Short mmCIF file of C-alpha atoms in Angstrom, two decimals:
data_model
loop_
_atom_site.label_atom_id
_atom_site.label_comp_id
_atom_site.label_asym_id
_atom_site.label_seq_id
_atom_site.Cartn_x
_atom_site.Cartn_y
_atom_site.Cartn_z
CA MET A 1 91.87 43.66 -214.36
CA THR A 2 88.76 41.99 -213.00
CA GLY A 3 87.82 44.49 -210.33
CA LEU A 4 88.86 42.28 -207.43
CA SER A 5 90.13 45.30 -205.54
CA SER A 6 86.56 46.39 -204.87
CA THR A 7 85.48 43.01 -203.43
CA LEU A 8 88.48 42.05 -201.27
CA PRO A 9 89.22 43.58 -197.85
CA PHE A 10 92.84 44.19 -198.78
CA GLU A 11 94.66 45.95 -201.60
CA THR A 12 95.54 44.09 -204.79
CA LEU A 13 99.06 45.05 -205.88
CA TYR A 14 99.24 42.83 -208.99
CA GLU A 15 96.47 41.03 -210.84
CA SER A 16 96.24 38.77 -213.88
CA ASN A 17 94.21 35.70 -214.80
CA GLN A 18 97.13 33.61 -213.53
CA ALA A 19 98.15 35.21 -210.25
CA LEU A 20 97.58 37.88 -207.63
CA ILE A 21 99.87 39.71 -205.27
CA ILE A 22 97.92 41.20 -202.39
CA ASN A 23 98.93 43.64 -199.68
CA LYS A 24 98.31 41.43 -196.66
CA PRO A 25 97.35 43.41 -193.57
CA ALA A 26 99.34 42.93 -190.37
CA GLY A 27 97.56 40.60 -187.96
CA LEU A 28 95.78 38.56 -190.65
CA PRO A 29 96.98 34.92 -190.90
CA VAL A 30 97.41 33.49 -194.38
CA HIS A 31 95.57 30.25 -193.53
CA PRO A 32 93.20 29.10 -190.78
CA GLY A 33 94.79 28.34 -187.42
CA PRO A 34 93.77 26.46 -184.28
CA ARG A 35 92.50 29.66 -182.67
CA GLY A 36 90.04 30.31 -185.49
CA GLY A 37 89.35 33.77 -186.87
CA PRO A 38 89.64 35.10 -190.43
CA SER A 39 92.52 34.30 -192.76
CA VAL A 40 93.51 35.18 -196.33
CA GLU A 41 92.17 31.82 -197.51
CA ASP A 42 88.66 32.86 -196.46
CA TRP A 43 88.57 35.13 -199.53
CA PHE A 44 89.81 32.52 -202.01
CA PRO A 45 86.27 31.95 -203.43
CA LEU A 46 86.20 35.63 -204.47
CA MET A 47 89.57 35.35 -206.22
CA SER A 48 88.65 32.49 -208.55
CA ARG A 49 85.61 30.36 -209.37
CA ARG A 50 87.78 27.46 -210.53
CA LYS A 51 87.63 24.27 -208.48
CA ASP A 52 91.41 23.81 -208.54
CA GLY A 53 92.66 26.79 -206.56
CA PRO A 54 93.63 29.43 -205.64
CA TRP A 55 96.79 28.51 -203.74
CA LEU A 56 99.25 30.39 -201.57
CA ALA A 57 102.58 30.44 -203.41
CA HIS A 58 104.46 31.16 -200.14
CA ARG A 59 103.79 32.31 -196.58
CA LEU A 60 104.03 35.43 -194.45
CA ASP A 61 103.84 35.55 -190.66
CA ALA A 62 100.44 36.70 -189.45
CA ASP A 63 101.98 39.89 -188.01
CA THR A 64 103.98 40.73 -191.16
CA SER A 65 102.27 42.97 -193.70
CA GLY A 66 102.88 43.39 -197.42
CA CYS A 67 103.38 41.40 -200.61
CA LEU A 68 101.81 37.93 -200.66
CA ALA A 69 101.68 35.94 -203.91
CA ILE A 70 98.66 33.80 -204.75
CA ALA A 71 98.45 31.48 -207.76
CA LEU A 72 95.13 31.16 -209.59
CA ARG A 73 96.23 28.24 -211.79
CA LYS A 74 98.03 25.02 -210.85
CA GLN A 75 100.67 25.55 -213.54
CA THR A 76 101.33 29.04 -212.19
CA LEU A 77 101.62 27.66 -208.65
CA LEU A 78 104.28 25.18 -209.74
CA ALA A 79 106.15 27.91 -211.62
CA MET A 80 106.04 30.24 -208.62
CA GLN A 81 107.19 27.50 -206.24
CA SER A 82 110.06 26.78 -208.60
CA CYS A 83 111.07 30.46 -208.49
CA PHE A 84 111.18 30.38 -204.69
CA SER A 85 113.10 27.11 -204.50
CA GLN A 86 115.64 28.10 -207.18
CA GLY A 87 116.28 31.62 -205.89
CA LEU A 88 114.58 33.26 -208.88
CA THR A 89 112.84 35.79 -206.67
CA ARG A 90 113.67 39.22 -205.29
CA LYS A 91 112.37 39.59 -201.74
CA ILE A 92 112.83 42.99 -200.11
CA TYR A 93 111.59 43.75 -196.60
CA TRP A 94 111.49 46.98 -194.63
CA ALA A 95 111.75 46.91 -190.87
CA ILE A 96 112.04 49.30 -187.95
CA VAL A 97 114.67 47.86 -185.62
CA GLN A 98 115.75 48.87 -182.15
CA GLY A 99 119.05 50.74 -181.89
CA VAL A 100 121.35 52.08 -184.60
CA ALA A 101 121.80 49.36 -187.19
CA PRO A 102 125.05 49.10 -189.17
CA GLU A 103 125.09 50.84 -192.54
CA THR A 104 125.38 47.45 -194.20
CA ALA A 105 125.61 43.90 -192.96
CA GLU A 106 125.60 40.39 -194.37
CA ILE A 107 124.04 37.84 -192.04
CA ASP A 108 124.80 34.24 -193.00
CA GLU A 109 123.53 32.13 -190.11
CA PRO A 110 121.87 28.71 -190.53
CA LEU A 111 118.54 28.42 -188.73
CA LYS A 112 116.60 25.55 -187.18
CA LYS A 113 113.31 25.20 -185.33
CA ILE A 114 113.45 24.22 -181.66
CA SER A 115 110.78 23.47 -179.08
CA THR A 116 110.30 25.80 -176.13
CA LYS A 117 109.51 24.96 -172.49
CA SER A 118 106.02 26.39 -172.94
CA GLY A 119 105.22 23.82 -175.61
CA GLY A 120 105.68 26.23 -178.51
CA TRP A 121 108.58 26.70 -180.87
CA ARG A 122 111.02 29.29 -182.12
CA MET A 123 113.89 29.52 -184.59
CA CYS A 124 117.51 29.66 -183.49
CA ALA A 125 120.92 29.91 -185.13
CA ALA A 126 122.52 26.48 -185.33
CA PRO A 127 125.39 24.99 -187.39
CA ASP A 128 123.16 22.05 -188.33
CA GLY A 129 120.28 24.27 -189.41
CA GLN A 130 119.19 25.23 -192.92
CA ASN A 131 121.31 27.85 -194.65
CA ALA A 132 119.90 31.35 -194.32
CA ARG A 133 121.36 34.56 -195.71
CA THR A 134 120.14 38.15 -195.40
CA THR A 135 121.65 41.43 -196.59
CA LEU A 136 120.85 44.46 -194.46
CA ARG A 137 121.12 48.10 -195.52
CA ARG A 138 120.31 50.96 -193.18
CA LEU A 139 118.07 53.53 -194.86
CA GLY A 140 117.76 55.92 -191.94
CA THR A 141 117.86 56.31 -188.16
CA ASP A 142 116.69 58.69 -185.44
CA GLY A 143 119.42 57.53 -183.07
CA VAL A 144 117.03 55.29 -181.15
CA CYS A 145 115.62 53.11 -183.91
CA SER A 146 116.62 52.40 -187.51
CA TRP A 147 114.78 51.92 -190.78
CA VAL A 148 116.42 49.03 -192.62
CA GLU A 149 116.05 47.26 -195.93
CA LEU A 150 116.44 43.50 -195.78
CA THR A 151 117.12 41.40 -198.87
CA LEU A 152 116.26 37.78 -198.13
CA HIS A 153 118.36 35.46 -200.27
CA THR A 154 116.69 32.44 -198.68
CA GLY A 155 113.21 31.94 -197.26
CA ARG A 156 113.49 30.45 -193.80
CA THR A 157 110.78 30.83 -191.17
CA HIS A 158 111.27 34.04 -189.15
CA GLN A 159 114.50 34.70 -191.08
CA ALA A 160 114.27 38.51 -191.07
CA ARG A 161 113.27 38.57 -187.42
CA ILE A 162 116.01 36.35 -186.03
CA HIS A 163 118.77 37.73 -188.26
CA CYS A 164 118.02 41.26 -187.07
CA ALA A 165 118.03 40.03 -183.47
CA LEU A 166 121.39 38.32 -183.99
CA LEU A 167 122.82 41.70 -185.00
CA GLY A 168 121.63 43.13 -181.67
CA THR A 169 118.95 45.21 -183.40
CA PRO A 170 115.70 43.23 -183.05
CA ILE A 171 112.62 44.33 -184.96
CA LYS A 172 110.28 46.51 -182.92
CA GLY A 173 107.18 44.69 -181.79
CA ASP A 174 108.79 41.24 -181.99
CA PRO A 175 107.56 39.29 -178.93
CA ILE A 176 109.93 36.36 -179.49
CA TYR A 177 113.34 37.59 -180.64
CA ALA A 178 113.36 40.93 -178.82
CA GLU A 179 113.48 39.22 -175.43
CA GLY A 180 115.19 41.34 -172.81
CA LYS A 181 115.02 44.42 -175.05
CA THR A 182 112.88 47.49 -174.53
CA GLU A 183 110.02 48.56 -176.77
CA SER A 184 109.16 45.01 -177.80
CA SER A 185 105.42 45.60 -177.38
CA GLY A 186 103.04 46.83 -180.08
CA PRO A 187 102.59 45.60 -183.66
CA LEU A 188 105.51 43.97 -185.45
CA GLN A 189 107.28 46.61 -187.54
CA LEU A 190 108.00 44.40 -190.55
CA LEU A 191 106.83 44.88 -194.15
CA SER A 192 107.25 42.61 -197.16
CA ARG A 193 108.03 45.65 -199.29
CA GLU A 194 108.82 44.22 -202.73
CA LEU A 195 108.37 40.86 -204.42
CA THR A 196 109.50 39.90 -207.91
CA LEU A 197 109.20 36.44 -209.44
CA GLN A 198 111.18 35.67 -212.58
CA LEU A 199 108.39 33.87 -214.44
CA PRO A 200 108.31 33.85 -218.28
CA THR A 201 106.38 37.09 -217.81
CA PRO A 202 107.97 38.56 -214.66
CA VAL A 203 105.60 39.39 -211.82
CA THR A 204 106.47 42.22 -209.47
CA ALA A 205 104.77 44.33 -206.80
CA VAL A 206 105.64 46.95 -204.19
CA ALA A 207 103.63 47.38 -200.98
CA PRO A 208 103.19 50.73 -199.20
CA PRO A 209 104.12 51.00 -195.52
CA PRO A 210 101.27 50.02 -193.18
CA PRO A 211 99.84 52.72 -190.92
CA HIS A 212 101.46 51.31 -187.78
CA MET A 213 104.96 51.80 -189.29
CA GLU A 214 104.52 55.28 -190.76
CA ALA A 215 105.39 57.37 -187.69
CA ALA A 216 108.64 55.49 -187.01
CA LEU A 217 109.60 55.55 -190.69
CA ARG A 218 109.16 59.31 -190.83
CA ARG A 219 111.28 59.78 -187.72
CA CYS A 220 114.01 57.79 -189.46
CA GLY A 221 113.88 59.91 -192.63
CA TYR A 222 111.22 58.28 -194.81
CA HIS A 223 109.40 60.63 -197.20
CA PRO A 224 106.40 59.06 -198.98
CA GLN A 225 106.80 61.16 -202.12
CA ILE A 226 110.30 59.81 -202.75
CA GLY A 227 110.31 56.50 -200.89
#
């Protein structure tokens, strides 16, 4: 370990001379956007002094917290990207969704990006979209909301968010896919909980729930000492 945890403004979940997995805070974009403001890439100079890197191995929505993989070497980046493209990753998300989710569900709905009337974009289910598959397992509920585990077998933009909405149980705090539902305000209740990449030396990390999800998780049966 190189002591990065003391110099970065976010937790380091995994660290080697080849790669990092950080616990990205909710609300922090991974790369600079048109609106400006800080992003994960602002701290790249502290992660490596090499001229060639670091690089983001994948993306997380700005409002999603949790495991984010960063390559510190070009060879590691290519290996990580190969893991993502070939399905050699384990991607587990936790979410608080509105309503009582089914105990288990398999969502296999292709997704595509469409333009909106406001000039933005969103994802929608479409037969001509890219294949997208998610397995949902309910971990607990308080009768109003549910704590669910989502296994993402593919990596489409907004996949977890739109697949939960298609089930009729949108993720709390989702301003796009919870349209017409109650309790859609507040931070997005979505955590990239666990990430494993099947590299020659497997890389794995588990992120703790962010503070803005803890109260709802506890109401749904989460106990930190065993969860």
